[in-house]
Amino acid sequence: MTGDVDLHFLDAVPTDAEKAAVDTVLGPPESGWDGGERQSADLRFAAGGHAARGRRDLLLPALHAVNDRIGWISQAALDYICRRLTVPPAEAYGVASFYAMFALHQRPRRVVHVCTDIACAARGSDRLCADLTERLGAPGTERQDLTWHESPCLGMCERAPAALAIEAGDPPAYAVAAPATAEALMPSPAAEGSPNGHRPATTFSPAPLPGSAPEPPEAAAVPQAGDPGLVLLRRIGTVDPQSLDDYRAHGGYAALREALRLGPSGVIREVSDSGLVGRGGAAFPTGRKWEGTARRPETPRYLVCNADESEPGTFKDRVLMEGDPFSVIEAMTIAGYANGATTGYLYIRGEYPRALSRLENAIARARARGLLGTDILGSGFDFDIEIRRGAGAYICGEETAIFNSIEGLRGEPRTKPPFPVERGLFDQPTAVNNVETLVNVLPIMLMGGPAYARIGTGSSTGPKLFCVSGSVRRPGVYEVPFGATLRELLELAGGAGTGDTPRQPRAVLLGGAAGGFVRGDELDIPLTFEGARDAGATLGSGVVLVLDDSVDLAAILVRIAAFFRDESCGQCVPCRVGTVRQEEALRRLQLGSGPRRTDLALLREVGAAMRDASICGLGQTAWNAVESAIDRLGVFGAEKETLKEVR
Amino acid sequence: MTTTPVTLAPPRRLVDVTIDGREVRVPEGSTIMEACEAMGTDVPTLCYGDTLAPRNACRVCVVEVEGARTLAPACSRAVEEGMAVATDSERVRHSRKMVLELLGSSVDLSTTPKVDEWNERYGARPDRFGPRADPAPLGERDARHAGTHEVGDGSVAATVEQPAKVDNDLYVRDYGKCIMCYKCVDACGEQWQNSFAIGIAGRGFDARVSTEHDVALPDSACVYCGNCIEVCPTGALSFATEFDMRAEGTWDEERQTQTTTVCTYCGVGCNVTLHVQDNEIVKVTSPHDNPVTHGNLCIKGRFGFQHVQQRRRD
């Protein structure tokens, strides 16, 4: 901002609870200038300028604080946040209304998010929704005690259909029902609030909502748990994810010691030699990214761990964070060291309360032992981690939108160039890496880059996590070295089917909603970047979502289109309107209500423009899955004749 | 005669770029659009503002840069040595056509200059997505929640149309004509006015320009400088006089004269351009090339012209 800003506020008065919620994040106000009671002494000085506005990145945490405790954000609460942070109310309103988890009108304290995305749709979320509609009314119906709504992928695909209930309070509490039944989601007597003055160590209450079944252990999502051959998942199910001692007893923090011995450039050399590429979906070489960031002359530099895992069908990062949270913290520390960053931001999606609690605990414990903070392990290296929680926006996993979200702006992607290595978070050089990518750095440190590079194939190195869900008998996160075929992976997961009933796979969605479908008879595709590319598919974030004959593919495509329409940030025309037109055309095709050939041609034309002219990867890939379903699966009939007749 | 030293920016290196097969030398740091202008190649644009930082949101200016996976916005992408750009390739024409169709099918572009010409040039037919959905009632779009929407049956094409917001005497916000170019928000915010009365709210197709909680302008931080109207490319923001005259059918630009003069209110000396129809001031703009104000005015220069017209005592 330039110039001195004289902001205009509404004159609404916040309640004590709203004020207290904001003050837990921001501390009490210092004077009338930042939202406190106006005293006569305040008239003798003026506070403002950059110092007052320099805390804009606390806007998202402050909005969360109010939403968590009250259940919604009133005009008065938003106004108070704006006064505290010197943020214009119109901008703060724009930020708050960007996120699906924030409500700007009063609503019941308990909100149930029922996943209706692809994996859950393949496992009966429609029946669950019908059941809930019968008992509670249509989605969005606000009863005294709760409201429910349909949600995009909650990242609990291995236990589909999934639902997440969050109840506002001090502290807020949550419960996960997966596989969910309407019975389990029924309201139960409210919990007593925690004793006054007790600040929990974690955001969410450690006790689940009353009446709900306890969440299964972390290892339940890892069918291979305990297998000594595992690299990335080896500690899951064998260590206590809450205990730093247990982590260290299982080899934890040996990688950081090795990194400190190698020095920053040594770490980057090993990572480059390892051939590690990003596991978030874009597969960019990590060593090159770090080299680019570390080489920049500007300081400070930042590290951002992208834990906003929201790609439908993806849950590997959740499993890592829940089951082995210290490994994420250790890997971030190494990355911070290599890139010369002293602050790392861990941006975790808002729908992961257990992972959030685990990480909050891990960071607190690491800090208490001097493994975060100043002079880590006597090396002179200072590093600390701040957690930022998303609030229901898939787009914030885009590598530049995540910066805007952290900075307290709307989570809209930025134009590239400049790339994050030059100008990222707070316009400083930034390395932004996915959780799984970072966790791979630990074995690279321990075994050395060249040894790591011998795992997998020549151009896809290392172990890879796959999120196997849908119609498979043992869904979960699987670790296999690059090079296994899709068939081998499915065999590991017990084959297609549900429970004891084997079924023929009709299609497999690889890479999530931004990826593409392959047919059930194409299971010999090697699961490597080059193998997928040669087959005209993509590994993306490691989604392997199996659909059998019982699934209505047209309905799945409409769900994918609705997902992109909901999650488009709205910044550029091809994506903002294109995703709408794509959904409309797919609905006509699904219902058989429009001219089939014209609509298929229309989809192609809209899709090509989205792919070519959108600002970011969301718009560029919003047509991928639909295109592959039309081309590879022939969902809407043969296509050969269509193009010719239309043109 | 004494000479006064003039402070100049350091000379900029020239870079060679190829546009549609023709070579051109432009200063380093120029945008592709500036390079196109230098050679007389027309690039359509809607969200680009000559007094604002490019947002490259509309994507109607996209061009094909050789070797790039996706198309690039000409308005913001800087030229690089040896860059080869195509401004009229098949891919470019297709994306421009689609952007025009997507906008034309969802927004009322009846007062957007040049759109008919571009539709013809690129063969855009915005009506091919089906009949337009009924306009939303006032306030309905503002109440939409991010991340959820009612899935229709595809029989009508969704639009952003809604009744105009008339909540003050000076100007009207007709968001059924809004293409979300962000220019009004940038002009109101840190790039010019620093009033921050409006922002972008909501998400995706439901994103909209809004005051906080959609309060009426008189309750917002608006100072009625009208600098948002100055930069609006579609007529979504307009003087109340223009809005009323259009509604009556009396607005006629053919019959209007434009006179640029100096504002008489204070000593800054802003240029005001008076748009006069039938001897009445109907609108005030300001030249964007004015080195002091760059097209910006305050409430007095923009709207304080009534006294000129109060001679009639009827």
PDB file of N, CA, C and O in Angstrom, chain A residues 39-73:
ATOM      1  N   GLN A  39      -8.244   5.943  24.539  1.00  0.00           N
ATOM      2  CA  GLN A  39      -7.853   6.691  25.732  1.00  0.00           C
ATOM      3  C   GLN A  39      -7.422   8.084  25.295  1.00  0.00           C
ATOM      4  O   GLN A  39      -7.045   8.296  24.147  1.00  0.00           O
ATOM      5  N   SER A  40      -7.429   8.990  26.264  1.00  0.00           N
ATOM      6  CA  SER A  40      -7.034  10.357  25.892  1.00  0.00           C
ATOM      7  C   SER A  40      -5.579  10.393  25.432  1.00  0.00           C
ATOM      8  O   SER A  40      -5.207  11.196  24.578  1.00  0.00           O
ATOM      9  N   ALA A  41      -4.754   9.497  25.996  1.00  0.00           N
ATOM     10  CA  ALA A  41      -3.340   9.492  25.595  1.00  0.00           C
ATOM     11  C   ALA A  41      -3.173   9.132  24.122  1.00  0.00           C
ATOM     12  O   ALA A  41      -2.190   9.524  23.487  1.00  0.00           O
ATOM     13  N   ASP A  42      -4.158   8.408  23.586  1.00  0.00           N
ATOM     14  CA  ASP A  42      -4.058   8.019  22.183  1.00  0.00           C
ATOM     15  C   ASP A  42      -4.066   9.231  21.250  1.00  0.00           C
ATOM     16  O   ASP A  42      -3.628   9.152  20.110  1.00  0.00           O
ATOM     17  N   LEU A  43      -4.607  10.325  21.739  1.00  0.00           N
ATOM     18  CA  LEU A  43      -4.713  11.514  20.888  1.00  0.00           C
ATOM     19  C   LEU A  43      -3.384  12.225  20.751  1.00  0.00           C
ATOM     20  O   LEU A  43      -3.233  13.137  19.959  1.00  0.00           O
ATOM     21  N   ARG A  44      -2.400  11.835  21.561  1.00  0.00           N
ATOM     22  CA  ARG A  44      -1.108  12.540  21.518  1.00  0.00           C
ATOM     23  C   ARG A  44      -0.099  11.873  20.610  1.00  0.00           C
ATOM     24  O   ARG A  44       1.040  12.276  20.542  1.00  0.00           O
ATOM     25  N   PHE A  45      -0.498  10.781  19.997  1.00  0.00           N
ATOM     26  CA  PHE A  45       0.426  10.158  19.041  1.00  0.00           C
ATOM     27  C   PHE A  45      -0.398   9.490  17.947  1.00  0.00           C
ATOM     28  O   PHE A  45      -1.620   9.343  18.067  1.00  0.00           O
ATOM     29  N   ALA A  46       0.258   9.152  16.883  1.00  0.00           N
ATOM     30  CA  ALA A  46      -0.437   8.454  15.794  1.00  0.00           C
ATOM     31  C   ALA A  46       0.312   7.177  15.485  1.00  0.00           C
ATOM     32  O   ALA A  46       1.534   7.195  15.345  1.00  0.00           O
ATOM     33  N   ALA A  47      -0.424   6.083  15.433  1.00  0.00           N
ATOM     34  CA  ALA A  47       0.195   4.819  15.052  1.00  0.00           C
ATOM     35  C   ALA A  47      -0.347   4.425  13.686  1.00  0.00           C
ATOM     36  O   ALA A  47      -1.530   4.556  13.418  1.00  0.00           O
ATOM     37  N   GLY A  48       0.518   4.018  12.852  1.00  0.00           N
ATOM     38  CA  GLY A  48       0.052   3.635  11.517  1.00  0.00           C
ATOM     39  C   GLY A  48       1.239   3.199  10.695  1.00  0.00           C
ATOM     40  O   GLY A  48       2.250   2.744  11.246  1.00  0.00           O
ATOM     41  N   GLY A  49       1.124   3.373   9.417  1.00  0.00           N
ATOM     42  CA  GLY A  49       2.237   3.064   8.539  1.00  0.00           C
ATOM     43  C   GLY A  49       2.478   1.585   8.404  1.00  0.00           C
ATOM     44  O   GLY A  49       1.629   0.748   8.709  1.00  0.00           O
ATOM     45  N   HIS A  50       3.686   1.282   7.977  1.00  0.00           N
ATOM     46  CA  HIS A  50       3.993  -0.108   7.638  1.00  0.00           C
ATOM     47  C   HIS A  50       3.912  -1.043   8.834  1.00  0.00           C
ATOM     48  O   HIS A  50       3.509  -2.183   8.712  1.00  0.00           O
ATOM     49  N   ALA A  51       4.293  -0.528  10.016  1.00  0.00           N
ATOM     50  CA  ALA A  51       4.276  -1.404  11.193  1.00  0.00           C
ATOM     51  C   ALA A  51       2.865  -1.902  11.457  1.00  0.00           C
ATOM     52  O   ALA A  51       2.639  -3.074  11.739  1.00  0.00           O
ATOM     53  N   ALA A  52       1.897  -0.978  11.331  1.00  0.00           N
ATOM     54  CA  ALA A  52       0.516  -1.358  11.617  1.00  0.00           C
ATOM     55  C   ALA A  52      -0.011  -2.329  10.577  1.00  0.00           C
ATOM     56  O   ALA A  52      -0.823  -3.192  10.875  1.00  0.00           O
ATOM     57  N   ARG A  53       0.450  -2.158   9.338  1.00  0.00           N
ATOM     58  CA  ARG A  53      -0.086  -2.997   8.274  1.00  0.00           C
ATOM     59  C   ARG A  53       0.747  -4.245   8.047  1.00  0.00           C
ATOM     60  O   ARG A  53       0.403  -5.075   7.231  1.00  0.00           O
ATOM     61  N   GLY A  54       1.860  -4.344   8.762  1.00  0.00           N
ATOM     62  CA  GLY A  54       2.791  -5.437   8.515  1.00  0.00           C
ATOM     63  C   GLY A  54       2.325  -6.782   9.036  1.00  0.00           C
ATOM     64  O   GLY A  54       3.034  -7.770   8.900  1.00  0.00           O
ATOM     65  N   ARG A  55       1.164  -6.810   9.660  1.00  0.00           N
ATOM     66  CA  ARG A  55       0.686  -8.082  10.201  1.00  0.00           C
ATOM     67  C   ARG A  55      -0.460  -8.649   9.368  1.00  0.00           C
ATOM     68  O   ARG A  55      -1.245  -9.456   9.840  1.00  0.00           O
ATOM     69  N   ARG A  56      -0.549  -8.212   8.134  1.00  0.00           N
ATOM     70  CA  ARG A  56      -1.642  -8.646   7.269  1.00  0.00           C
ATOM     71  C   ARG A  56      -1.714 -10.171   7.175  1.00  0.00           C
ATOM     72  O   ARG A  56      -2.784 -10.747   7.007  1.00  0.00           O
ATOM     73  N   ASP A  57      -0.551 -10.834   7.306  1.00  0.00           N
ATOM     74  CA  ASP A  57      -0.561 -12.292   7.191  1.00  0.00           C
ATOM     75  C   ASP A  57      -1.273 -12.949   8.369  1.00  0.00           C
ATOM     76  O   ASP A  57      -1.481 -14.156   8.358  1.00  0.00           O
ATOM     77  N   LEU A  58      -1.650 -12.161   9.375  1.00  0.00           N
ATOM     78  CA  LEU A  58      -2.411 -12.756  10.480  1.00  0.00           C
ATOM     79  C   LEU A  58      -3.918 -12.674  10.231  1.00  0.00           C
ATOM     80  O   LEU A  58      -4.712 -13.092  11.071  1.00  0.00           O
ATOM     81  N   LEU A  59      -4.301 -12.158   9.066  1.00  0.00           N
ATOM     82  CA  LEU A  59      -5.736 -12.045   8.774  1.00  0.00           C
ATOM     83  C   LEU A  59      -6.404 -13.418   8.726  1.00  0.00           C
ATOM     84  O   LEU A  59      -7.448 -13.626   9.350  1.00  0.00           O
ATOM     85  N   LEU A  60      -5.778 -14.353   8.017  1.00  0.00           N
ATOM     86  CA  LEU A  60      -6.395 -15.680   7.905  1.00  0.00           C
ATOM     87  C   LEU A  60      -6.483 -16.378   9.275  1.00  0.00           C
ATOM     88  O   LEU A  60      -7.546 -16.886   9.630  1.00  0.00           O
ATOM     89  N   PRO A  61      -5.400 -16.380  10.072  1.00  0.00           N
ATOM     90  CA  PRO A  61      -5.532 -16.954  11.418  1.00  0.00           C
ATOM     91  C   PRO A  61      -6.602 -16.257  12.269  1.00  0.00           C
ATOM     92  O   PRO A  61      -7.309 -16.917  13.037  1.00  0.00           O
ATOM     93  N   ALA A  62      -6.742 -14.947  12.130  1.00  0.00           N
ATOM     94  CA  ALA A  62      -7.748 -14.230  12.930  1.00  0.00           C
ATOM     95  C   ALA A  62      -9.158 -14.620  12.492  1.00  0.00           C
ATOM     96  O   ALA A  62     -10.057 -14.794  13.318  1.00  0.00           O
ATOM     97  N   LEU A  63      -9.356 -14.752  11.181  1.00  0.00           N
ATOM     98  CA  LEU A  63     -10.672 -15.187  10.692  1.00  0.00           C
ATOM     99  C   LEU A  63     -10.988 -16.591  11.206  1.00  0.00           C
ATOM    100  O   LEU A  63     -12.107 -16.878  11.635  1.00  0.00           O
ATOM    101  N   HIS A  64      -9.981 -17.453  11.179  1.00  0.00           N
ATOM    102  CA  HIS A  64     -10.152 -18.804  11.703  1.00  0.00           C
ATOM    103  C   HIS A  64     -10.546 -18.767  13.178  1.00  0.00           C
ATOM    104  O   HIS A  64     -11.411 -19.515  13.619  1.00  0.00           O
ATOM    105  N   ALA A  65      -9.887 -17.909  13.937  1.00  0.00           N
ATOM    106  CA  ALA A  65     -10.126 -17.870  15.381  1.00  0.00           C
ATOM    107  C   ALA A  65     -11.597 -17.583  15.665  1.00  0.00           C
ATOM    108  O   ALA A  65     -12.215 -18.222  16.522  1.00  0.00           O
ATOM    109  N   VAL A  66     -12.156 -16.612  14.932  1.00  0.00           N
ATOM    110  CA  VAL A  66     -13.560 -16.260  15.161  1.00  0.00           C
ATOM    111  C   VAL A  66     -14.475 -17.378  14.659  1.00  0.00           C
ATOM    112  O   VAL A  66     -15.410 -17.804  15.344  1.00  0.00           O
ATOM    113  N   ASN A  67     -14.186 -17.875  13.478  1.00  0.00           N
ATOM    114  CA  ASN A  67     -15.018 -18.928  12.894  1.00  0.00           C
ATOM    115  C   ASN A  67     -14.984 -20.198  13.761  1.00  0.00           C
ATOM    116  O   ASN A  67     -15.988 -20.863  13.950  1.00  0.00           O
ATOM    117  N   ASP A  68     -13.806 -20.492  14.309  1.00  0.00           N
ATOM    118  CA  ASP A  68     -13.634 -21.667  15.170  1.00  0.00           C
ATOM    119  C   ASP A  68     -14.447 -21.554  16.450  1.00  0.00           C
ATOM    120  O   ASP A  68     -15.025 -22.518  16.923  1.00  0.00           O
ATOM    121  N   ARG A  69     -14.423 -20.356  17.038  1.00  0.00           N
ATOM    122  CA  ARG A  69     -15.012 -20.215  18.368  1.00  0.00           C
ATOM    123  C   ARG A  69     -16.498 -19.888  18.299  1.00  0.00           C
ATOM    124  O   ARG A  69     -17.288 -20.395  19.079  1.00  0.00           O
ATOM    125  N   ILE A  70     -16.875 -19.021  17.356  1.00  0.00           N
ATOM    126  CA  ILE A  70     -18.261 -18.557  17.288  1.00  0.00           C
ATOM    127  C   ILE A  70     -19.061 -19.373  16.272  1.00  0.00           C
ATOM    128  O   ILE A  70     -20.268 -19.508  16.384  1.00  0.00           O
ATOM    129  N   GLY A  71     -18.373 -19.855  15.264  1.00  0.00           N
ATOM    130  CA  GLY A  71     -19.058 -20.617  14.225  1.00  0.00           C
ATOM    131  C   GLY A  71     -19.319 -19.817  12.969  1.00  0.00           C
ATOM    132  O   GLY A  71     -19.628 -20.380  11.925  1.00  0.00           O
ATOM    133  N   TRP A  72     -19.211 -18.517  13.079  1.00  0.00           N
ATOM    134  CA  TRP A  72     -19.382 -17.661  11.909  1.00  0.00           C
ATOM    135  C   TRP A  72     -18.732 -16.315  12.188  1.00  0.00           C
ATOM    136  O   TRP A  72     -18.356 -16.031  13.329  1.00  0.00           O
ATOM    137  N   ILE A  73     -18.583 -15.496  11.134  1.00  0.00           N
ATOM    138  CA  ILE A  73     -17.874 -14.222  11.271  1.00  0.00           C
ATOM    139  C   ILE A  73     -18.873 -13.090  11.045  1.00  0.00           C
ATOM    140  O   ILE A  73     -19.331 -12.871   9.925  1.00  0.00           O
TER     141      ILE A  73
END
